[in-house]
């Protein structure tokens, strides 16, 4: 199975959700590229610009992530941008 070679990841504070429930504005973004490795989650590993993440290519869900080598703080989430930095649609 072929996986995308890069993604844009968005770091979003959970408290910033809009009234409609859509994600708020990201406070950081990073372009990550495939490393060719599989992460501990079993999904392909991507890294770049201080972010390292395991991404499920079928659902574009971030399954594991490190920001500058640290685990994600409570109240924060990381999502894959839809295109050119756009936030994913509210689900």
mmCIF file with all atom_site columns, N, CA and C in Angstrom, residues 17-53:
data_model
loop_
_atom_site.group_PDB
_atom_site.id
_atom_site.type_symbol
_atom_site.label_atom_id
_atom_site.label_alt_id
_atom_site.label_comp_id
_atom_site.label_asym_id
_atom_site.label_entity_id
_atom_site.label_seq_id
_atom_site.pdbx_PDB_ins_code
_atom_site.Cartn_x
_atom_site.Cartn_y
_atom_site.Cartn_z
_atom_site.occupancy
_atom_site.B_iso_or_equiv
_atom_site.pdbx_formal_charge
_atom_site.auth_seq_id
_atom_site.auth_comp_id
_atom_site.auth_asym_id
_atom_site.auth_atom_id
_atom_site.pdbx_PDB_model_num
ATOM 1   N N  . UNK A 1 17 ? -12.144 25.672 20.336 1.00 0.00 ? 17 UNK A N  1
ATOM 2   C CA . UNK A 1 17 ? -13.223 25.253 19.431 1.00 0.00 ? 17 UNK A CA 1
ATOM 3   C C  . UNK A 1 17 ? -14.243 26.375 19.260 1.00 0.00 ? 17 UNK A C  1
ATOM 4   N N  . UNK A 1 18 ? -14.795 26.456 18.060 1.00 0.00 ? 18 UNK A N  1
ATOM 5   C CA . UNK A 1 18 ? -15.788 27.484 17.773 1.00 0.00 ? 18 UNK A CA 1
ATOM 6   C C  . UNK A 1 18 ? -17.146 27.053 18.316 1.00 0.00 ? 18 UNK A C  1
ATOM 7   N N  . UNK A 1 19 ? -18.102 27.919 18.247 1.00 0.00 ? 19 UNK A N  1
ATOM 8   C CA . UNK A 1 19 ? -19.454 27.588 18.724 1.00 0.00 ? 19 UNK A CA 1
ATOM 9   C C  . UNK A 1 19 ? -20.060 26.404 17.992 1.00 0.00 ? 19 UNK A C  1
ATOM 10  N N  . UNK A 1 20 ? -19.684 26.227 16.718 1.00 0.00 ? 20 UNK A N  1
ATOM 11  C CA . UNK A 1 20 ? -20.225 25.105 15.939 1.00 0.00 ? 20 UNK A CA 1
ATOM 12  C C  . UNK A 1 20 ? -19.508 23.797 16.269 1.00 0.00 ? 20 UNK A C  1
ATOM 13  N N  . UNK A 1 21 ? -18.454 23.871 17.099 1.00 0.00 ? 21 UNK A N  1
ATOM 14  C CA . UNK A 1 21 ? -17.706 22.673 17.451 1.00 0.00 ? 21 UNK A CA 1
ATOM 15  C C  . UNK A 1 21 ? -16.513 22.421 16.545 1.00 0.00 ? 21 UNK A C  1
ATOM 16  N N  . UNK A 1 22 ? -16.333 23.270 15.547 1.00 0.00 ? 22 UNK A N  1
ATOM 17  C CA . UNK A 1 22 ? -15.193 23.124 14.643 1.00 0.00 ? 22 UNK A CA 1
ATOM 18  C C  . UNK A 1 22 ? -13.911 23.480 15.387 1.00 0.00 ? 22 UNK A C  1
ATOM 19  N N  . UNK A 1 23 ? -12.790 22.906 14.976 1.00 0.00 ? 23 UNK A N  1
ATOM 20  C CA . UNK A 1 23 ? -11.528 23.248 15.635 1.00 0.00 ? 23 UNK A CA 1
ATOM 21  C C  . UNK A 1 23 ? -11.216 24.732 15.497 1.00 0.00 ? 23 UNK A C  1
ATOM 22  N N  . UNK A 1 24 ? -10.533 25.273 16.506 1.00 0.00 ? 24 UNK A N  1
ATOM 23  C CA . UNK A 1 24 ? -10.126 26.663 16.456 1.00 0.00 ? 24 UNK A CA 1
ATOM 24  C C  . UNK A 1 24 ? -8.865  26.828 15.611 1.00 0.00 ? 24 UNK A C  1
ATOM 25  N N  . UNK A 1 25 ? -8.217  27.949 15.776 1.00 0.00 ? 25 UNK A N  1
ATOM 26  C CA . UNK A 1 25 ? -7.017  28.252 14.984 1.00 0.00 ? 25 UNK A CA 1
ATOM 27  C C  . UNK A 1 25 ? -5.798  27.514 15.530 1.00 0.00 ? 25 UNK A C  1
ATOM 28  N N  . UNK A 1 26 ? -4.988  26.990 14.625 1.00 0.00 ? 26 UNK A N  1
ATOM 29  C CA . UNK A 1 26 ? -3.763  26.329 15.081 1.00 0.00 ? 26 UNK A CA 1
ATOM 30  C C  . UNK A 1 26 ? -2.763  27.350 15.626 1.00 0.00 ? 26 UNK A C  1
ATOM 31  N N  . UNK A 1 27 ? -1.979  26.920 16.611 1.00 0.00 ? 27 UNK A N  1
ATOM 32  C CA . UNK A 1 27 ? -0.938  27.788 17.154 1.00 0.00 ? 27 UNK A CA 1
ATOM 33  C C  . UNK A 1 27 ? 0.425   27.425 16.573 1.00 0.00 ? 27 UNK A C  1
ATOM 34  N N  . UNK A 1 28 ? 0.474   26.309 15.865 1.00 0.00 ? 28 UNK A N  1
ATOM 35  C CA . UNK A 1 28 ? 1.715   25.884 15.214 1.00 0.00 ? 28 UNK A CA 1
ATOM 36  C C  . UNK A 1 28 ? 1.367   24.896 14.109 1.00 0.00 ? 28 UNK A C  1
ATOM 37  N N  . UNK A 1 29 ? 2.180   24.881 13.083 1.00 0.00 ? 29 UNK A N  1
ATOM 38  C CA . UNK A 1 29 ? 2.020   23.889 12.020 1.00 0.00 ? 29 UNK A CA 1
ATOM 39  C C  . UNK A 1 29 ? 3.391   23.393 11.610 1.00 0.00 ? 29 UNK A C  1
ATOM 40  N N  . UNK A 1 30 ? 3.408   22.226 10.983 1.00 0.00 ? 30 UNK A N  1
ATOM 41  C CA . UNK A 1 30 ? 4.674   21.660 10.517 1.00 0.00 ? 30 UNK A CA 1
ATOM 42  C C  . UNK A 1 30 ? 4.404   20.770 9.316  1.00 0.00 ? 30 UNK A C  1
ATOM 43  N N  . UNK A 1 31 ? 5.300   20.822 8.356  1.00 0.00 ? 31 UNK A N  1
ATOM 44  C CA . UNK A 1 31 ? 5.269   19.884 7.239  1.00 0.00 ? 31 UNK A CA 1
ATOM 45  C C  . UNK A 1 31 ? 6.128   18.703 7.670  1.00 0.00 ? 31 UNK A C  1
ATOM 46  N N  . UNK A 1 32 ? 5.535   17.522 7.688  1.00 0.00 ? 32 UNK A N  1
ATOM 47  C CA . UNK A 1 32 ? 6.253   16.317 8.084  1.00 0.00 ? 32 UNK A CA 1
ATOM 48  C C  . UNK A 1 32 ? 6.349   15.384 6.883  1.00 0.00 ? 32 UNK A C  1
ATOM 49  N N  . UNK A 1 33 ? 7.462   14.688 6.772  1.00 0.00 ? 33 UNK A N  1
ATOM 50  C CA . UNK A 1 33 ? 7.700   13.777 5.655  1.00 0.00 ? 33 UNK A CA 1
ATOM 51  C C  . UNK A 1 33 ? 7.842   12.351 6.174  1.00 0.00 ? 33 UNK A C  1
ATOM 52  N N  . UNK A 1 34 ? 7.474   11.398 5.332  1.00 0.00 ? 34 UNK A N  1
ATOM 53  C CA . UNK A 1 34 ? 7.572   9.985  5.689  1.00 0.00 ? 34 UNK A CA 1
ATOM 54  C C  . UNK A 1 34 ? 9.025   9.636  5.997  1.00 0.00 ? 34 UNK A C  1
ATOM 55  N N  . UNK A 1 35 ? 9.233   8.878  7.080  1.00 0.00 ? 35 UNK A N  1
ATOM 56  C CA . UNK A 1 35 ? 10.583  8.461  7.465  1.00 0.00 ? 35 UNK A CA 1
ATOM 57  C C  . UNK A 1 35 ? 10.909  7.078  6.918  1.00 0.00 ? 35 UNK A C  1
ATOM 58  N N  . UNK A 1 36 ? 9.897   6.350  6.456  1.00 0.00 ? 36 UNK A N  1
ATOM 59  C CA . UNK A 1 36 ? 10.095  4.978  6.011  1.00 0.00 ? 36 UNK A CA 1
ATOM 60  C C  . UNK A 1 36 ? 9.992   3.979  7.149  1.00 0.00 ? 36 UNK A C  1
ATOM 61  N N  . UNK A 1 37 ? 9.789   4.476  8.359  1.00 0.00 ? 37 UNK A N  1
ATOM 62  C CA . UNK A 1 37 ? 9.652   3.619  9.535  1.00 0.00 ? 37 UNK A CA 1
ATOM 63  C C  . UNK A 1 37 ? 8.197   3.508  9.940  1.00 0.00 ? 37 UNK A C  1
ATOM 64  N N  . UNK A 1 38 ? 7.913   2.491  10.733 1.00 0.00 ? 38 UNK A N  1
ATOM 65  C CA . UNK A 1 38 ? 6.589   2.319  11.327 1.00 0.00 ? 38 UNK A CA 1
ATOM 66  C C  . UNK A 1 38 ? 6.718   2.675  12.795 1.00 0.00 ? 38 UNK A C  1
ATOM 67  N N  . UNK A 1 39 ? 5.796   3.488  13.296 1.00 0.00 ? 39 UNK A N  1
ATOM 68  C CA . UNK A 1 39 ? 5.836   3.895  14.692 1.00 0.00 ? 39 UNK A CA 1
ATOM 69  C C  . UNK A 1 39 ? 5.312   2.814  15.613 1.00 0.00 ? 39 UNK A C  1
ATOM 70  N N  . UNK A 1 40 ? 5.380   3.065  16.913 1.00 0.00 ? 40 UNK A N  1
ATOM 71  C CA . UNK A 1 40 ? 4.909   2.122  17.920 1.00 0.00 ? 40 UNK A CA 1
ATOM 72  C C  . UNK A 1 40 ? 3.421   1.828  17.762 1.00 0.00 ? 40 UNK A C  1
ATOM 73  N N  . UNK A 1 41 ? 2.681   2.751  17.161 1.00 0.00 ? 41 UNK A N  1
ATOM 74  C CA . UNK A 1 41 ? 1.241   2.563  16.965 1.00 0.00 ? 41 UNK A CA 1
ATOM 75  C C  . UNK A 1 41 ? 0.945   1.605  15.814 1.00 0.00 ? 41 UNK A C  1
ATOM 76  N N  . UNK A 1 42 ? 1.972   1.306  14.989 1.00 0.00 ? 42 UNK A N  1
ATOM 77  C CA . UNK A 1 42 ? 1.781   0.433  13.834 1.00 0.00 ? 42 UNK A CA 1
ATOM 78  C C  . UNK A 1 42 ? 1.524   1.195  12.547 1.00 0.00 ? 42 UNK A C  1
ATOM 79  N N  . UNK A 1 43 ? 1.470   2.513  12.626 1.00 0.00 ? 43 UNK A N  1
ATOM 80  C CA . UNK A 1 43 ? 1.224   3.351  11.453 1.00 0.00 ? 43 UNK A CA 1
ATOM 81  C C  . UNK A 1 43 ? 2.527   3.988  10.982 1.00 0.00 ? 43 UNK A C  1
ATOM 82  N N  . UNK A 1 44 ? 2.555   4.444  9.722  1.00 0.00 ? 44 UNK A N  1
ATOM 83  C CA . UNK A 1 44 ? 3.767   5.074  9.201  1.00 0.00 ? 44 UNK A CA 1
ATOM 84  C C  . UNK A 1 44 ? 4.177   6.293  10.031 1.00 0.00 ? 44 UNK A C  1
ATOM 85  N N  . UNK A 1 45 ? 5.483   6.464  10.185 1.00 0.00 ? 45 UNK A N  1
ATOM 86  C CA . UNK A 1 45 ? 6.048   7.571  10.960 1.00 0.00 ? 45 UNK A CA 1
ATOM 87  C C  . UNK A 1 45 ? 6.408   8.713  10.020 1.00 0.00 ? 45 UNK A C  1
ATOM 88  N N  . UNK A 1 46 ? 6.106   9.937  10.452 1.00 0.00 ? 46 UNK A N  1
ATOM 89  C CA . UNK A 1 46 ? 6.418   11.157 9.714  1.00 0.00 ? 46 UNK A CA 1
ATOM 90  C C  . UNK A 1 46 ? 7.153   12.090 10.668 1.00 0.00 ? 46 UNK A C  1
ATOM 91  N N  . UNK A 1 47 ? 8.099   12.878 10.139 1.00 0.00 ? 47 UNK A N  1
ATOM 92  C CA . UNK A 1 47 ? 8.845   13.796 10.996 1.00 0.00 ? 47 UNK A CA 1
ATOM 93  C C  . UNK A 1 47 ? 9.248   15.038 10.212 1.00 0.00 ? 47 UNK A C  1
ATOM 94  N N  . UNK A 1 48 ? 9.349   16.150 10.956 1.00 0.00 ? 48 UNK A N  1
ATOM 95  C CA . UNK A 1 48 ? 9.808   17.398 10.374 1.00 0.00 ? 48 UNK A CA 1
ATOM 96  C C  . UNK A 1 48 ? 9.428   18.588 11.223 1.00 0.00 ? 48 UNK A C  1
ATOM 97  N N  . UNK A 1 49 ? 10.262  19.606 11.207 1.00 0.00 ? 49 UNK A N  1
ATOM 98  C CA . UNK A 1 49 ? 9.993   20.884 11.868 1.00 0.00 ? 49 UNK A CA 1
ATOM 99  C C  . UNK A 1 49 ? 9.621   20.728 13.347 1.00 0.00 ? 49 UNK A C  1
ATOM 100 N N  . UNK A 1 50 ? 10.267  19.764 14.028 1.00 0.00 ? 50 UNK A N  1
ATOM 101 C CA . UNK A 1 50 ? 10.031  19.584 15.456 1.00 0.00 ? 50 UNK A CA 1
ATOM 102 C C  . UNK A 1 50 ? 8.862   18.684 15.808 1.00 0.00 ? 50 UNK A C  1
ATOM 103 N N  . UNK A 1 51 ? 8.148   18.174 14.824 1.00 0.00 ? 51 UNK A N  1
ATOM 104 C CA . UNK A 1 51 ? 7.044   17.256 15.098 1.00 0.00 ? 51 UNK A CA 1
ATOM 105 C C  . UNK A 1 51 ? 7.369   15.875 14.550 1.00 0.00 ? 51 UNK A C  1
ATOM 106 N N  . UNK A 1 52 ? 6.974   14.858 15.300 1.00 0.00 ? 52 UNK A N  1
ATOM 107 C CA . UNK A 1 52 ? 7.124   13.473 14.893 1.00 0.00 ? 52 UNK A CA 1
ATOM 108 C C  . UNK A 1 52 ? 5.784   12.806 15.155 1.00 0.00 ? 52 UNK A C  1
ATOM 109 N N  . UNK A 1 53 ? 5.216   12.150 14.159 1.00 0.00 ? 53 UNK A N  1
ATOM 110 C CA . UNK A 1 53 ? 3.873   11.607 14.331 1.00 0.00 ? 53 UNK A CA 1
ATOM 111 C C  . UNK A 1 53 ? 3.692   10.308 13.566 1.00 0.00 ? 53 UNK A C  1
#
